[in-house]
PDB file of C-alpha atoms (C1' of nucleotides) in Angstrom:
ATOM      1  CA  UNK F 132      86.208 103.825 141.637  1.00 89.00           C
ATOM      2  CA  UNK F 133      85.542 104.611 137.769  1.00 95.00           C
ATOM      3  CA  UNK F 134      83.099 105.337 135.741  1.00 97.00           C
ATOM      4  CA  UNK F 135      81.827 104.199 132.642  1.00 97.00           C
ATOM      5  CA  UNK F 136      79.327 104.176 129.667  1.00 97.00           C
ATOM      6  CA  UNK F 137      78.646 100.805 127.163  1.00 97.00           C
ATOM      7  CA  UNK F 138      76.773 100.632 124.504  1.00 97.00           C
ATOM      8  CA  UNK F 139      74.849  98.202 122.872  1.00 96.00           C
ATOM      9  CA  UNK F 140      71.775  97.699 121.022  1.00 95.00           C
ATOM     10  CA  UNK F 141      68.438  96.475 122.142  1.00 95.00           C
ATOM     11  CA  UNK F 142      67.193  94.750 119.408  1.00 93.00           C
ATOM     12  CA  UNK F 143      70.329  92.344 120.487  1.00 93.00           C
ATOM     13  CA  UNK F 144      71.248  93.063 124.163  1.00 95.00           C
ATOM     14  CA  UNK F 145      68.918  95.443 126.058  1.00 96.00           C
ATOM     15  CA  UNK F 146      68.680  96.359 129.749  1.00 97.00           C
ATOM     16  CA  UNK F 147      65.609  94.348 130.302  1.00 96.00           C
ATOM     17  CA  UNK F 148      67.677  91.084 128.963  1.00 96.00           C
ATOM     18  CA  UNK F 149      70.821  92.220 131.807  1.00 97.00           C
ATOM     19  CA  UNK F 150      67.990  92.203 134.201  1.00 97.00           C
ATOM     20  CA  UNK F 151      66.844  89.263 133.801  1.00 97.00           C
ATOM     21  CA  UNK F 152      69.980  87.005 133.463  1.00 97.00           C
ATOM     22  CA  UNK F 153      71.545  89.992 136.396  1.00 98.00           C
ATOM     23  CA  UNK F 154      75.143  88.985 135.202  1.00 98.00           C
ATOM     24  CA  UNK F 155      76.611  88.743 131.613  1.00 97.00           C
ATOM     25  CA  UNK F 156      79.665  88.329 129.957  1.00 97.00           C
ATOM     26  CA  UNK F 157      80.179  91.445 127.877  1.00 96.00           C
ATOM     27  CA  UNK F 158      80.923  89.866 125.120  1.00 94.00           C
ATOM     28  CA  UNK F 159      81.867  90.589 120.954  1.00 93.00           C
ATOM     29  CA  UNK F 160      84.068  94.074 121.513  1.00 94.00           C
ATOM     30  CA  UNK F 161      86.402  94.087 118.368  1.00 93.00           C
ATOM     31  CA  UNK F 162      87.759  97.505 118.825  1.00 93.00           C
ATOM     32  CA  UNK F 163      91.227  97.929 120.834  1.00 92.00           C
ATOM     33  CA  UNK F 164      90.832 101.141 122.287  1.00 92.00           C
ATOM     34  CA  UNK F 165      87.272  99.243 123.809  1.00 94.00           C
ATOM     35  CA  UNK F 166      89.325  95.919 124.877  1.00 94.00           C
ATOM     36  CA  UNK F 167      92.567  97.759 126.339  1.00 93.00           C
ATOM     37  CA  UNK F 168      89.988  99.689 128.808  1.00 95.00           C
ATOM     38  CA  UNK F 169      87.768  96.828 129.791  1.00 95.00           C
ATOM     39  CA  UNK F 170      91.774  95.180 130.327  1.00 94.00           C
ATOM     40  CA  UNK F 171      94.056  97.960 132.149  1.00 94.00           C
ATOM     41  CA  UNK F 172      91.021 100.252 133.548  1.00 95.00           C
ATOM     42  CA  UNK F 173      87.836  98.553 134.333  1.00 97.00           C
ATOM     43  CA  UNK F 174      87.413  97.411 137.913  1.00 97.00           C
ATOM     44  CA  UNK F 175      85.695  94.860 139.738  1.00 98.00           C
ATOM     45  CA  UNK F 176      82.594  97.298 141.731  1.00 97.00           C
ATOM     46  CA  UNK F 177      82.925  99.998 138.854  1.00 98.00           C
ATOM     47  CA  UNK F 178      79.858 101.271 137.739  1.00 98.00           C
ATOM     48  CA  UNK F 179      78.963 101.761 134.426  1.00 98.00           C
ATOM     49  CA  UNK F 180      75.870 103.620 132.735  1.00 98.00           C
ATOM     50  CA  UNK F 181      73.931 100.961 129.827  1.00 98.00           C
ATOM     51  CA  UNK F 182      73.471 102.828 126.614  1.00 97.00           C
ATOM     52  CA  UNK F 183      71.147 101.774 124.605  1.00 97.00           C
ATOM     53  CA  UNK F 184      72.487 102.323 120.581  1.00 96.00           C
ATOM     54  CA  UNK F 185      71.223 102.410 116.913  1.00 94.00           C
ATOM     55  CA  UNK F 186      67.293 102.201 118.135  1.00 94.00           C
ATOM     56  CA  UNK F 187      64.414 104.635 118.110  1.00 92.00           C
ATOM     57  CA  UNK F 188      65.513 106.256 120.851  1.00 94.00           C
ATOM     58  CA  UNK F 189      69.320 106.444 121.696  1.00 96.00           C
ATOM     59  CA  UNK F 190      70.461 107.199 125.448  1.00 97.00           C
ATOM     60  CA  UNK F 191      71.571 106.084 128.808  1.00 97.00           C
ATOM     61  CA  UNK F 192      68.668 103.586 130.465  1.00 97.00           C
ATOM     62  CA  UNK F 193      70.256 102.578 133.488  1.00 97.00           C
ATOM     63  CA  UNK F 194      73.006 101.095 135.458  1.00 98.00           C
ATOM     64  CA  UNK F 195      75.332  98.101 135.830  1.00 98.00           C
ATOM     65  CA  UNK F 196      78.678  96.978 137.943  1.00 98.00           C
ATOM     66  CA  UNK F 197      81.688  95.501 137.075  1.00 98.00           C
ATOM     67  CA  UNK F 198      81.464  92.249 138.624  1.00 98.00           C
ATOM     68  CA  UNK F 199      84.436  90.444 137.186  1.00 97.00           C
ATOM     69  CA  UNK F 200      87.541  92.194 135.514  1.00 97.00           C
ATOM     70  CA  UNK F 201      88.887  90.918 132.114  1.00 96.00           C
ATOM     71  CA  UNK F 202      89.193  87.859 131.097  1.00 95.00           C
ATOM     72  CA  UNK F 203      89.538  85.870 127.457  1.00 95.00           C
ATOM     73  CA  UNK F 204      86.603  86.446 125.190  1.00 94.00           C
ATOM     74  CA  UNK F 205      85.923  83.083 123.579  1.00 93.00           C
ATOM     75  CA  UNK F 206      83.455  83.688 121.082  1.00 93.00           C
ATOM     76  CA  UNK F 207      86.505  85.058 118.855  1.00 91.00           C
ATOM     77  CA  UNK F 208      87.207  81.227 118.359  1.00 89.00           C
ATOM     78  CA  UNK F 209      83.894  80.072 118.118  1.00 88.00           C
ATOM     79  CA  UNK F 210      83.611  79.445 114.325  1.00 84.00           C
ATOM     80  CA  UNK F 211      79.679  79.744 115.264  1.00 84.00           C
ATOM     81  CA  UNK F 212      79.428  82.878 116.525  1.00 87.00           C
ATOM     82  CA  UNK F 213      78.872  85.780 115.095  1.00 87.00           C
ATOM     83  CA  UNK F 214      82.086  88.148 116.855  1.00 90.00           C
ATOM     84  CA  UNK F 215      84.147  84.900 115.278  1.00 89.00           C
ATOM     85  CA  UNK F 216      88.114  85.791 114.396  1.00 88.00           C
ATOM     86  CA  UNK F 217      90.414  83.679 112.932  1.00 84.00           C
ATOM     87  CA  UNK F 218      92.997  85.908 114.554  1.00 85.00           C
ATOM     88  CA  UNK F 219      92.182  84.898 117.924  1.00 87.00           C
ATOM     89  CA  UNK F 220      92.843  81.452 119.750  1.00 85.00           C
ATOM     90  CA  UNK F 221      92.929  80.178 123.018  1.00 88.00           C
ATOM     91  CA  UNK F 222      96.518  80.004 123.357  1.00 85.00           C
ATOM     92  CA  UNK F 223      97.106  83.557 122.253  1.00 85.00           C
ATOM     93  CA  UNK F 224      93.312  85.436 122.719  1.00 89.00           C
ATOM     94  CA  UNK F 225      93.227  88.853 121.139  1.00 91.00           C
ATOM     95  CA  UNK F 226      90.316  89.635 122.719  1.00 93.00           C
ATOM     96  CA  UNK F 227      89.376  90.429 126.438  1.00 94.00           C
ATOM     97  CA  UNK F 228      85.507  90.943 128.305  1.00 95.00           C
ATOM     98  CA  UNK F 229      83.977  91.910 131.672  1.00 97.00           C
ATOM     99  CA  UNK F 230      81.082  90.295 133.233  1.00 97.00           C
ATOM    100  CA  UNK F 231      78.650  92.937 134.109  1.00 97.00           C
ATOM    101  CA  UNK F 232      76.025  92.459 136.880  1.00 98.00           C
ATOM    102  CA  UNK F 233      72.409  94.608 136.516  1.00 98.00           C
ATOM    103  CA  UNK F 234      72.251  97.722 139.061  1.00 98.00           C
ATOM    104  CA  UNK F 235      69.077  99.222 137.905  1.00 97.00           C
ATOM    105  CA  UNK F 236      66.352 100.685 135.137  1.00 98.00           C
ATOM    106  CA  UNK F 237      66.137 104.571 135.143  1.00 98.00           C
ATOM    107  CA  UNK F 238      62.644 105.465 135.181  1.00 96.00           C
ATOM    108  CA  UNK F 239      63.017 107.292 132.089  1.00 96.00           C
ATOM    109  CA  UNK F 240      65.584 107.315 129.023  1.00 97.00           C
ATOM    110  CA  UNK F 241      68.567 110.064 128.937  1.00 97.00           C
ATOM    111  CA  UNK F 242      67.991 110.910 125.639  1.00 96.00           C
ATOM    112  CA  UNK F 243      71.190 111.140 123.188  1.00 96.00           C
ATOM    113  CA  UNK F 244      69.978 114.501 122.357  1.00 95.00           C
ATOM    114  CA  UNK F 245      69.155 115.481 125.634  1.00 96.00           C
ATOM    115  CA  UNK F 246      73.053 114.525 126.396  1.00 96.00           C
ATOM    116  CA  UNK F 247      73.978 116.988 124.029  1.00 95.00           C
ATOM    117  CA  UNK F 248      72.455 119.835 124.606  1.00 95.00           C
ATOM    118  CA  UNK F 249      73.424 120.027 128.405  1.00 95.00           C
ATOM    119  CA  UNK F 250      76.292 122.470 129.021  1.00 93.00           C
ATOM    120  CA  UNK F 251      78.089 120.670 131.303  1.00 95.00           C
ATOM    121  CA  UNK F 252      78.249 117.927 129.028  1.00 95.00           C
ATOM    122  CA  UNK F 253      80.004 119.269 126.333  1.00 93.00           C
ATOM    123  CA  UNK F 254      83.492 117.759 126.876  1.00 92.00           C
ATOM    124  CA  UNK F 255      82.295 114.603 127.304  1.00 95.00           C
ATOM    125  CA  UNK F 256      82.941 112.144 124.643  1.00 93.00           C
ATOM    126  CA  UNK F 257      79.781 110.481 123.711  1.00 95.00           C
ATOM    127  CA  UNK F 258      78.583 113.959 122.378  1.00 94.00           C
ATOM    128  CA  UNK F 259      81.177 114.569 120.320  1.00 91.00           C
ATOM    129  CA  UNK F 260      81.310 114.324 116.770  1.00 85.00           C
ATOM    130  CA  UNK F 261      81.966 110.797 114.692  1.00 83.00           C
ATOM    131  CA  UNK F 262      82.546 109.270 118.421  1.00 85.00           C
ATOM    132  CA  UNK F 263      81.889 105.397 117.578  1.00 88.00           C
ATOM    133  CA  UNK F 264      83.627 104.188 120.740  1.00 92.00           C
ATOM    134  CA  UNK F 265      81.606 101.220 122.684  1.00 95.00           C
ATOM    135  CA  UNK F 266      82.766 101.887 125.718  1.00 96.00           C
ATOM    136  CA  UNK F 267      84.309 104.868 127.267  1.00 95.00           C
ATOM    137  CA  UNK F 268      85.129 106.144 130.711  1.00 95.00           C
ATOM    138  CA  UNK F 269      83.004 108.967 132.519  1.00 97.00           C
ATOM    139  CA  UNK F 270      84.357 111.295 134.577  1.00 96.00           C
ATOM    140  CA  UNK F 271      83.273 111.755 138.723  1.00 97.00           C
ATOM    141  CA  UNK F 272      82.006 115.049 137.928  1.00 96.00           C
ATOM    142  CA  UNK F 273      79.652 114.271 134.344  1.00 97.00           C
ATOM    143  CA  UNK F 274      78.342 111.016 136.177  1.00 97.00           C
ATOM    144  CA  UNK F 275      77.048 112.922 139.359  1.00 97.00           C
ATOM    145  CA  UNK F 276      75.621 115.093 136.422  1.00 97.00           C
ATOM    146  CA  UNK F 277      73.790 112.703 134.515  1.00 97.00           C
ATOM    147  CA  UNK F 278      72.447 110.979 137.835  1.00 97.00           C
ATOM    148  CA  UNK F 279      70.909 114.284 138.528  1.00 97.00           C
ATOM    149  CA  UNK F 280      69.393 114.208 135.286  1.00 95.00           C
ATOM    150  CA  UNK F 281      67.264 111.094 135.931  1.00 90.00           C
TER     151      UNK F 281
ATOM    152  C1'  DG U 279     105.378 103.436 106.267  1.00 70.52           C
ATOM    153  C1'  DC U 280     101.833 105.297 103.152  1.00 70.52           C
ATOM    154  C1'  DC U 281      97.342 105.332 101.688  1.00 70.52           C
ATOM    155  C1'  DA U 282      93.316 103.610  98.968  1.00 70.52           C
ATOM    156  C1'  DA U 283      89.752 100.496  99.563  1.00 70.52           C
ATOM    157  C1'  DC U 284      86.732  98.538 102.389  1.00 70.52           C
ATOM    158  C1'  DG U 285      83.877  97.491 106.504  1.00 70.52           C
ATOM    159  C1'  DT U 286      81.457  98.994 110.609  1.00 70.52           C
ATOM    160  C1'  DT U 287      79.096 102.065 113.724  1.00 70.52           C
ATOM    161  C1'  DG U 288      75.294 104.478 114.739  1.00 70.52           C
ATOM    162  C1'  DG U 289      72.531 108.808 114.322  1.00 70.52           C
ATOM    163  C1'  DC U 290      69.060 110.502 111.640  1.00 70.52           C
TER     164       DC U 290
ATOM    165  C1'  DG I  54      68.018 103.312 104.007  1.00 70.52           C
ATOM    166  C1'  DC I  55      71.530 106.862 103.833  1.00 70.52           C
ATOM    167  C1'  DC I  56      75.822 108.426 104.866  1.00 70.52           C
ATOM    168  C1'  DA I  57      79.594 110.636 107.793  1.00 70.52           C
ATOM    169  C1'  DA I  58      83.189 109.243 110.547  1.00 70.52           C
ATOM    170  C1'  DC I  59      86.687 106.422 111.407  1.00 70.52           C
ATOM    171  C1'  DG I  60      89.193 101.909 112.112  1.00 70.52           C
ATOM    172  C1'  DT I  61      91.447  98.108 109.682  1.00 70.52           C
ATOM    173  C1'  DT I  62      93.575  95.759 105.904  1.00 70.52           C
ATOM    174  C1'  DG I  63      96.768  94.910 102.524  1.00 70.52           C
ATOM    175  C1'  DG I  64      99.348  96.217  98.285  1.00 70.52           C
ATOM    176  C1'  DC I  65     103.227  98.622  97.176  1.00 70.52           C
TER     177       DC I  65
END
DNA sequence: GCCAACGTTGGC
DNA sequence: GCCAACGTTGGC
């Protein structure tokens, strides 16, 4: 079982939109690091924290599961969309997803700043400096944390 | 292979 | 809206 943290924003794709659709295709990562560990790493039954990023108030809002591992991300060939790249094609996709599945709303936010100032977060990666990483893994030991924090 | 220019992320 | 950090691109 891993662990995991995603971000995305809520003026696009919040927590309240995952719980109402419940399952989504995690769609639009363009960064490799991102893509290799939604590819080799992520799990079907993992369970991932939903960051919320770039809003009024950034933090960790609740929870999701890996409910189906990696597969091709077509909206890099969709001239349409906005995560569009000519790079990518269907016979040779450069770019890889996860559907996530809606766990649950924390009753409260985790506040980025909150995040930082705990102690026994400090060698966790979302806290440290010019981190711009989407997704990133959690360890055993900093998720029980943060689930105490709630 | 180096590195300057450029684009993006995301907190503030 | 600003800007630091950092990834990517492309000329050489």
């Amino acid at each position: 079982m891993n662990y995991w943290l995603m971000k995305s924003e809520p003026d696009v794709f919040g927590i309240h939109h995952l719980k109402e659709v419940k399952i989504e295709p995690w769609d639009g990562v363009r960064n490799y690091q991102a893509r290799n560990m939604m590819r080799d790493d992520m799990k079907k039954g993992d369970i991932a924290f939903f960051y919320h990023s770039n809003c009024e108030q950034p933090g960790i809002v609740g929870l999701m599961t890996i409910h189906k591992e990696a597969y091709a991300d077509a909206t890099a060939w969709d001239k349409n969309s906005k995560y569009f790249d000519p790079k990518s094609s269907p016979d040779n996709p450069r770019w890889q997803l996860v559907d996530v599945k809606y766990k649950r709303t924390f009753k409260r936010t985790i506040s980025l700043a909150e995040l930082k100032a705990d102690e026994s977060l400090t060698d966790f990666a979302l806290v440290k400096k010019g981190n711009r990483l989407s997704i990133m893994p959690v360890s055993a030991q900093h998720y029980e944390h943060i689930m105490e924090m709630i």
